[in-house]
Coordinates of C-alpha atoms and ligand atoms in Angstrom, one line a residue:
M1 CA 37.0 -8.3 23.3
A2 CA 37.1 -12.1 22.5
V3 CA 34.4 -13.4 20.2
I4 CA 32.5 -16.0 22.1
T5 CA 30.9 -18.6 19.8
E6 CA 30.9 -21.7 22.1
I7 CA 30.9 -22.7 25.7
N8 CA 34.5 -23.7 25.5
D9 CA 35.5 -20.1 24.7
L10 CA 34.0 -19.1 28.1
K11 CA 35.8 -22.0 29.7
R12 CA 39.2 -20.8 28.5
I13 CA 38.6 -17.3 29.8
Y14 CA 37.2 -18.7 33.1
E15 CA 40.3 -20.8 33.6
R16 CA 42.5 -17.6 33.3
R17 CA 40.4 -15.4 35.5
V18 CA 39.4 -17.5 38.5
P19 CA 41.6 -18.8 41.3
R20 CA 42.8 -22.3 40.7
M21 CA 41.0 -23.9 43.7
F22 CA 37.6 -22.7 42.4
Y23 CA 38.3 -23.7 38.8
D24 CA 39.4 -27.2 40.1
Y25 CA 36.3 -27.4 42.2
T26 CA 34.1 -27.0 39.1
E27 CA 36.2 -29.2 36.9
S28 CA 36.4 -32.2 39.3
G29 CA 34.6 -35.4 39.4
S30 CA 35.0 -37.8 42.3
W31 CA 37.9 -40.3 42.5
T32 CA 38.9 -41.6 39.0
E33 CA 36.4 -39.2 37.3
Q34 CA 35.1 -42.0 35.2
T35 CA 31.5 -41.0 35.7
F36 CA 32.4 -37.3 35.2
R37 CA 34.0 -38.2 31.8
E38 CA 31.2 -40.6 30.7
N39 CA 28.5 -38.0 31.4
T40 CA 29.8 -36.1 28.4
S41 CA 31.2 -38.9 26.2
D42 CA 27.9 -40.8 26.4
F43 CA 26.1 -37.7 24.9
D44 CA 28.8 -37.8 22.1
Q45 CA 27.7 -41.4 21.3
L46 CA 24.2 -40.2 20.3
R47 CA 23.6 -38.7 16.9
L48 CA 20.9 -36.5 15.5
R49 CA 18.8 -37.3 12.5
Q50 CA 19.1 -34.8 9.7
R51 CA 15.9 -34.0 7.9
V52 CA 15.3 -31.6 5.0
A53 CA 12.7 -29.7 3.1
V54 CA 10.6 -29.0 6.3
D55 CA 9.3 -25.5 6.7
M56 CA 11.5 -24.0 9.4
T57 CA 9.6 -20.8 10.0
G58 CA 7.9 -19.9 13.2
R59 CA 10.3 -21.8 15.5
S60 CA 10.3 -21.7 19.2
T61 CA 12.3 -23.3 22.0
A62 CA 9.7 -22.2 24.7
G63 CA 8.3 -24.8 27.0
K64 CA 7.4 -25.5 30.6
M65 CA 9.2 -26.9 33.6
I66 CA 6.9 -27.8 36.6
G67 CA 4.2 -25.7 35.0
Q68 CA 6.4 -22.6 34.7
D69 CA 7.0 -20.9 31.4
V70 CA 10.6 -21.1 30.2
T71 CA 12.3 -19.6 27.2
M72 CA 13.9 -23.0 26.7
P73 CA 13.8 -26.1 29.0
V74 CA 17.2 -25.4 30.5
A75 CA 17.4 -24.4 34.2
L76 CA 20.5 -23.3 36.0
A77 CA 21.5 -26.1 38.3
P78 CA 22.3 -25.5 42.0
V79 CA 26.1 -25.1 42.3
G80 CA 27.8 -24.7 45.6
L81 CA 30.3 -21.8 46.1
T82 CA 29.0 -20.0 43.0
G83 CA 29.8 -16.7 44.7
M84 CA 33.5 -17.7 44.7
Q85 CA 33.6 -18.0 40.9
H86 CA 32.7 -14.3 40.7
A87 CA 31.8 -11.7 43.3
D88 CA 28.1 -11.9 44.1
G89 CA 28.0 -14.9 41.7
E90 CA 24.6 -16.2 42.7
I91 CA 23.0 -12.8 42.3
K92 CA 24.6 -12.3 38.9
A93 CA 23.5 -15.8 37.7
A94 CA 20.0 -15.4 39.0
K95 CA 19.6 -12.0 37.3
A96 CA 20.9 -13.4 34.0
A97 CA 18.5 -16.4 34.3
E98 CA 15.5 -14.2 35.1
E99 CA 16.2 -11.9 32.1
F100 CA 16.6 -14.9 29.9
G101 CA 13.5 -16.6 31.1
V102 CA 14.9 -19.8 32.6
P103 CA 14.8 -21.0 36.3
F104 CA 17.7 -20.3 38.6
T105 CA 18.3 -22.8 41.4
L106 CA 20.1 -21.4 44.5
S107 CA 22.2 -24.0 46.4
T108 CA 22.1 -24.4 50.1
M109 CA 25.9 -24.1 49.9
S110 CA 25.7 -20.8 48.1
I111 CA 27.8 -17.8 49.0
C112 CA 25.0 -15.2 48.6
S113 CA 22.2 -16.0 51.0
I114 CA 18.6 -16.7 50.0
E115 CA 17.7 -13.2 51.2
A116 CA 20.6 -11.5 49.3
V117 CA 19.5 -13.1 46.0
A118 CA 15.8 -12.4 46.7
E119 CA 16.6 -8.7 47.3
K120 CA 18.3 -8.3 44.0
T121 CA 15.9 -10.3 41.8
T122 CA 12.4 -9.7 40.7
K123 CA 11.1 -13.2 39.8
P124 CA 10.9 -16.3 42.1
F125 CA 13.9 -18.6 41.9
W126 CA 14.1 -22.2 43.1
F127 CA 15.9 -23.3 46.3
Q128 CA 18.0 -26.4 46.6
L129 CA 17.9 -28.1 50.0
Y130 CA 20.5 -30.3 51.6
T131 CA 19.1 -32.0 54.6
M132 CA 21.0 -31.5 57.9
K133 CA 21.0 -33.4 61.2
D134 CA 19.9 -30.2 62.8
E135 CA 16.1 -30.3 62.0
D136 CA 15.5 -26.8 63.3
F137 CA 18.1 -25.4 60.9
V138 CA 16.3 -27.3 58.0
R139 CA 13.0 -25.9 59.2
R140 CA 14.4 -22.4 59.3
L141 CA 16.0 -22.8 55.8
I142 CA 12.6 -23.8 54.5
E143 CA 10.9 -20.9 56.1
R144 CA 13.5 -18.5 54.7
A145 CA 13.0 -20.0 51.2
K146 CA 9.2 -19.5 51.6
A147 CA 9.6 -16.0 52.8
A148 CA 11.8 -15.3 49.8
K149 CA 8.9 -16.6 47.6
C150 CA 11.0 -19.4 46.1
S151 CA 8.7 -21.2 43.6
A152 CA 10.2 -24.8 44.0
L153 CA 12.2 -26.8 46.5
V154 CA 14.8 -29.0 44.9
I155 CA 15.9 -31.6 47.4
T156 CA 19.2 -33.2 46.6
L157 CA 19.3 -36.9 47.5
D158 CA 22.7 -38.0 46.3
L159 CA 25.0 -36.1 48.7
Q160 CA 24.5 -37.1 52.3
I161 CA 28.2 -37.8 52.4
L162 CA 30.6 -36.1 50.1
G163 CA 32.3 -38.1 47.3
Q164 CA 36.0 -37.4 47.4
R165 CA 37.4 -35.0 44.8
H166 CA 41.2 -35.2 45.1
K167 CA 42.0 -31.7 43.9
D168 CA 39.7 -30.1 46.5
L169 CA 41.7 -31.8 49.3
K170 CA 45.0 -31.0 47.7
N171 CA 44.0 -27.4 47.2
G172 CA 42.6 -27.0 50.7
L173 CA 39.3 -25.7 49.2
S174 CA 37.5 -23.2 51.4
A175 CA 35.3 -20.2 51.1
P176 CA 36.8 -17.7 51.5
P177 CA 40.1 -19.1 50.5
K178 CA 42.6 -19.6 53.4
L179 CA 45.7 -17.7 52.7
T180 CA 48.4 -20.3 52.4
A181 CA 51.6 -19.6 50.4
K182 CA 50.2 -21.6 47.5
T183 CA 46.9 -19.8 47.5
I184 CA 48.5 -16.4 47.8
A185 CA 50.8 -17.2 44.8
N186 CA 47.8 -18.1 42.7
L187 CA 45.6 -15.2 43.9
A188 CA 48.4 -12.8 43.0
T189 CA 47.7 -13.6 39.3
K190 CA 43.9 -13.0 39.7
W191 CA 43.7 -9.3 40.3
T192 CA 40.3 -8.6 38.8
W193 CA 38.7 -11.4 40.7
G194 CA 40.3 -10.2 43.9
L195 CA 39.3 -6.6 43.5
Q196 CA 35.7 -7.6 42.7
M197 CA 35.7 -9.9 45.8
L198 CA 36.9 -7.0 48.0
G199 CA 33.9 -5.0 46.8
T200 CA 31.3 -7.5 48.3
K201 CA 30.4 -8.7 51.8
N202 CA 29.3 -12.0 50.4
R203 CA 32.4 -14.2 50.9
G204 CA 31.3 -17.1 53.2
F205 CA 28.5 -19.6 53.0
G206 CA 25.6 -17.1 53.3
N207 CA 22.9 -19.5 54.2
I208 CA 24.8 -20.9 57.0
V209 CA 27.2 -18.5 58.6
G210 CA 25.3 -16.6 61.3
H211 CA 22.4 -19.0 61.1
V212 CA 23.8 -22.0 63.0
D213 CA 25.8 -22.3 66.2
G214 CA 28.7 -24.5 67.1
I215 CA 30.2 -25.2 63.6
S216 CA 33.9 -26.1 63.8
D217 CA 34.8 -24.7 60.3
A218 CA 32.0 -23.2 58.2
A219 CA 34.5 -22.3 55.5
D220 CA 35.4 -25.9 54.7
L221 CA 32.8 -27.6 52.5
G222 CA 34.2 -31.1 53.2
A223 CA 34.2 -30.6 57.0
W224 CA 30.8 -29.0 57.0
T225 CA 29.1 -31.8 55.1
A226 CA 30.7 -34.5 57.2
E227 CA 29.6 -32.8 60.4
Q228 CA 26.2 -31.5 59.5
F229 CA 24.5 -33.4 56.6
D230 CA 22.0 -36.0 57.6
P231 CA 23.3 -39.5 56.7
A232 CA 20.0 -40.9 58.0
L233 CA 17.9 -39.2 55.3
D234 CA 15.2 -41.6 54.0
W235 CA 11.9 -41.5 52.1
G236 CA 9.9 -40.9 55.3
K237 CA 12.0 -37.8 56.0
I238 CA 11.6 -36.6 52.4
A239 CA 7.8 -36.9 52.7
K240 CA 8.0 -34.8 55.9
I241 CA 10.1 -32.1 54.2
K242 CA 7.7 -32.0 51.3
E243 CA 4.8 -31.5 53.7
M244 CA 6.7 -28.7 55.5
W245 CA 7.4 -27.0 52.2
G246 CA 3.8 -27.3 50.9
G247 CA 4.8 -26.2 47.3
K248 CA 6.4 -27.8 44.2
V249 CA 9.1 -30.3 45.0
I250 CA 11.8 -31.6 42.6
L251 CA 13.9 -34.6 43.8
K252 CA 17.4 -34.4 42.5
G253 CA 19.9 -37.3 42.2
I254 CA 17.7 -40.1 41.0
L255 CA 19.6 -42.6 38.8
D256 CA 17.6 -45.7 39.2
A257 CA 14.1 -46.8 38.2
E258 CA 13.3 -48.1 41.7
D259 CA 14.2 -44.8 43.3
A260 CA 12.2 -43.0 40.6
K261 CA 9.2 -45.1 41.7
M262 CA 9.8 -44.1 45.3
A263 CA 9.9 -40.4 44.2
L264 CA 6.6 -40.8 42.5
K265 CA 5.2 -42.4 45.7
V266 CA 6.1 -39.4 47.9
G267 CA 4.4 -37.2 45.4
A268 CA 7.3 -35.2 43.9
D269 CA 6.3 -32.9 41.1
A270 CA 9.5 -33.8 39.1
I271 CA 12.7 -35.7 39.4
I272 CA 16.1 -34.9 38.1
V273 CA 18.0 -37.8 36.7
S274 CA 21.5 -37.0 37.9
N275 CA 24.7 -38.3 39.3
H276 CA 25.7 -34.9 40.6
G277 CA 27.9 -34.1 37.6
G278 CA 30.0 -37.2 38.3
R279 CA 31.0 -35.7 41.7
Q280 CA 29.5 -38.3 44.0
L281 CA 29.5 -42.1 43.1
D282 CA 32.4 -42.6 40.8
G283 CA 31.6 -45.7 38.7
A284 CA 27.9 -44.8 38.4
M285 CA 26.3 -44.8 35.0
S286 CA 26.0 -41.5 33.1
S287 CA 22.6 -39.7 33.4
I288 CA 21.8 -39.9 29.7
K289 CA 22.3 -43.7 29.7
M290 CA 20.0 -44.2 32.7
L291 CA 17.3 -41.8 31.4
P292 CA 15.4 -44.4 29.2
S293 CA 14.8 -47.0 32.0
I294 CA 13.7 -44.2 34.4
L295 CA 11.3 -42.9 31.7
D296 CA 9.9 -46.4 31.2
A297 CA 9.3 -46.7 34.9
V298 CA 7.7 -43.3 35.7
G299 CA 7.8 -41.1 32.6
D300 CA 4.0 -41.0 32.0
Q301 CA 3.3 -40.0 35.7
I302 CA 5.9 -37.5 36.6
E303 CA 8.1 -34.8 35.0
V304 CA 11.5 -36.3 34.3
H305 CA 14.4 -33.8 34.1
L306 CA 18.1 -34.5 33.5
D307 CA 21.4 -33.0 34.5
S308 CA 25.1 -34.1 34.4
G309 CA 26.9 -33.8 31.1
I310 CA 25.1 -31.0 29.3
R311 CA 27.5 -28.6 27.7
S312 CA 25.7 -27.6 24.5
G313 CA 22.3 -27.0 22.9
Q314 CA 22.8 -30.2 21.0
D315 CA 23.1 -32.1 24.3
V316 CA 19.8 -30.4 25.4
L317 CA 18.2 -31.5 22.2
K318 CA 19.4 -35.1 22.7
A319 CA 18.0 -35.2 26.3
L320 CA 14.7 -33.8 25.3
A321 CA 14.4 -36.1 22.3
M322 CA 15.1 -39.0 24.5
G323 CA 12.1 -38.0 26.6
A324 CA 13.3 -35.6 29.3
S325 CA 11.0 -32.6 29.8
G326 CA 13.7 -30.3 31.3
T327 CA 17.4 -30.1 31.6
Y328 CA 20.0 -28.3 33.8
I329 CA 23.4 -26.7 33.2
G330 CA 25.9 -26.3 36.0
R331 CA 29.5 -26.1 34.7
A332 CA 28.4 -24.5 31.4
F333 CA 27.0 -21.4 33.2
V334 CA 29.8 -21.3 35.8
Y335 CA 32.3 -21.0 33.0
G336 CA 30.4 -17.9 31.8
L337 CA 30.1 -16.5 35.2
G338 CA 33.8 -16.8 36.0
A339 CA 34.7 -15.5 32.6
M340 CA 32.5 -12.4 32.4
G341 CA 30.1 -12.2 35.4
Q342 CA 26.4 -11.8 34.6
A343 CA 27.1 -11.0 30.9
G344 CA 29.0 -14.3 30.7
V345 CA 26.0 -16.3 32.1
T346 CA 23.8 -14.6 29.6
R347 CA 26.3 -15.4 26.8
A348 CA 26.3 -19.1 27.9
L349 CA 22.5 -19.2 27.7
E350 CA 22.5 -17.5 24.3
V351 CA 25.1 -20.0 23.0
I352 CA 23.0 -22.9 24.2
H353 CA 19.8 -21.4 23.0
K354 CA 21.2 -20.9 19.5
E355 CA 22.6 -24.4 19.3
L356 CA 19.3 -25.8 20.4
D357 CA 17.2 -23.7 18.0
V358 CA 19.3 -24.3 14.9
S359 CA 19.9 -28.0 15.6
M360 CA 16.2 -28.5 16.1
A361 CA 15.5 -26.8 12.8
L362 CA 18.1 -29.0 11.0
C363 CA 16.3 -32.0 12.4
G364 CA 13.1 -30.7 10.9
K365 CA 11.5 -29.7 14.2
R366 CA 10.0 -26.3 15.0
V367 CA 8.8 -26.6 18.5
I368 CA 9.9 -28.5 21.6
S369 CA 6.7 -30.4 21.8
E370 CA 7.5 -32.0 18.4
L371 CA 10.8 -33.6 19.8
D372 CA 10.8 -37.3 20.2
Q373 CA 13.0 -40.4 19.6
D374 CA 12.7 -39.9 15.9
V375 CA 15.2 -37.1 16.2
L376 CA 17.8 -39.4 17.6
L377 CA 20.1 -42.1 16.2
V378 CA 21.1 -44.3 19.2
P379 CA 23.8 -47.0 18.9
K380 CA 22.4 -50.5 19.5
D381 CA 24.6 -51.0 22.6
F382 CA 23.7 -47.7 24.2
S383 CA 21.9 -48.7 27.3
G384 CA 21.9 -48.3 31.1
D385 CA 20.6 -51.9 31.3
W386 CA 23.6 -53.7 32.6
R387 CA 23.6 -56.8 34.7
Ligands
LIG1 C1 28.2 -29.8 46.1 O1 27.0 -29.7 45.7 C2 29.3 -30.3 45.3 O2 29.1 -31.1 44.4 O3 30.4 -29.9 45.7

């Protein structure tokens, strides 16, 4: 058994175990992947301030996200097709998250349905909504999430049309995979994955298949989004969805102070500063660089969370020190899931937790509420304020 000490260990095993098309789906950014790369390289530009001779006893990473207690302010981000990374992937990830004490967010484009995840978990999870042209379908999705007792609705605002990821097109990405010569050759080397997949019924988009009529190809993410997602989504529609839901709402995909102010106006409970992991607008600024201006605009009135680029506990620490009150991991937990199923997601959370806890201590901080800009060393030219 390999000794897993860092997220990259899980990534290496993940790459070996999971069919190439799903590995590529995770590891892609849109077009040139500039934003995808800068999400992580901008974190690397920040440094932590080492402090000594501070009593390190009685430490805790516990905190709150939208009023819910969390073992650390790190939620699992909504990731489409998670159940293709490992059989019953969303159920496995949700179970790992609930045992660890962090929120799990189920994507609209998940493989396991809302009901399938609810049946196998004991604590409420969050549901991420993509808005569709078919308003009835959106209404039904919301009702299903309510019936499953989801405790927050995460509305994604930065994917009304899909940014192009070259590898997905070249691989013919679909769920389940279409059996072309290339796919079969690759699947033939992924026995464990295949056998586990044969053992589950969850192999298509569970929230969609059987719930909407007249879809031309429900297995093809690109075709589905182009055909069904609502390109006319605007703040008025967001306000209506919020009203329909009636519970906590988190708006995901805010990368601009003006949009953050609009999110505040519609009464969101939190926003997620995000560029969709560099998968949508290539050429957009990294999330961590845009965080300060968004905090300046709305930080004292709304919870500001961040995703895109977090691969370690040190990254979490940097985001929290800069002022975010919550963070999300997507790829980092998917590596664990693909590598080792539920145990791999738990391992990813343990790795990040330990990195956060020890790094906080070495910065002379014992609890999350003590984190502030003092912990960070920020280069003078580190800014999202470009003209
Ligand atoms: C969907 O959320 C994607 O980024 O593929």
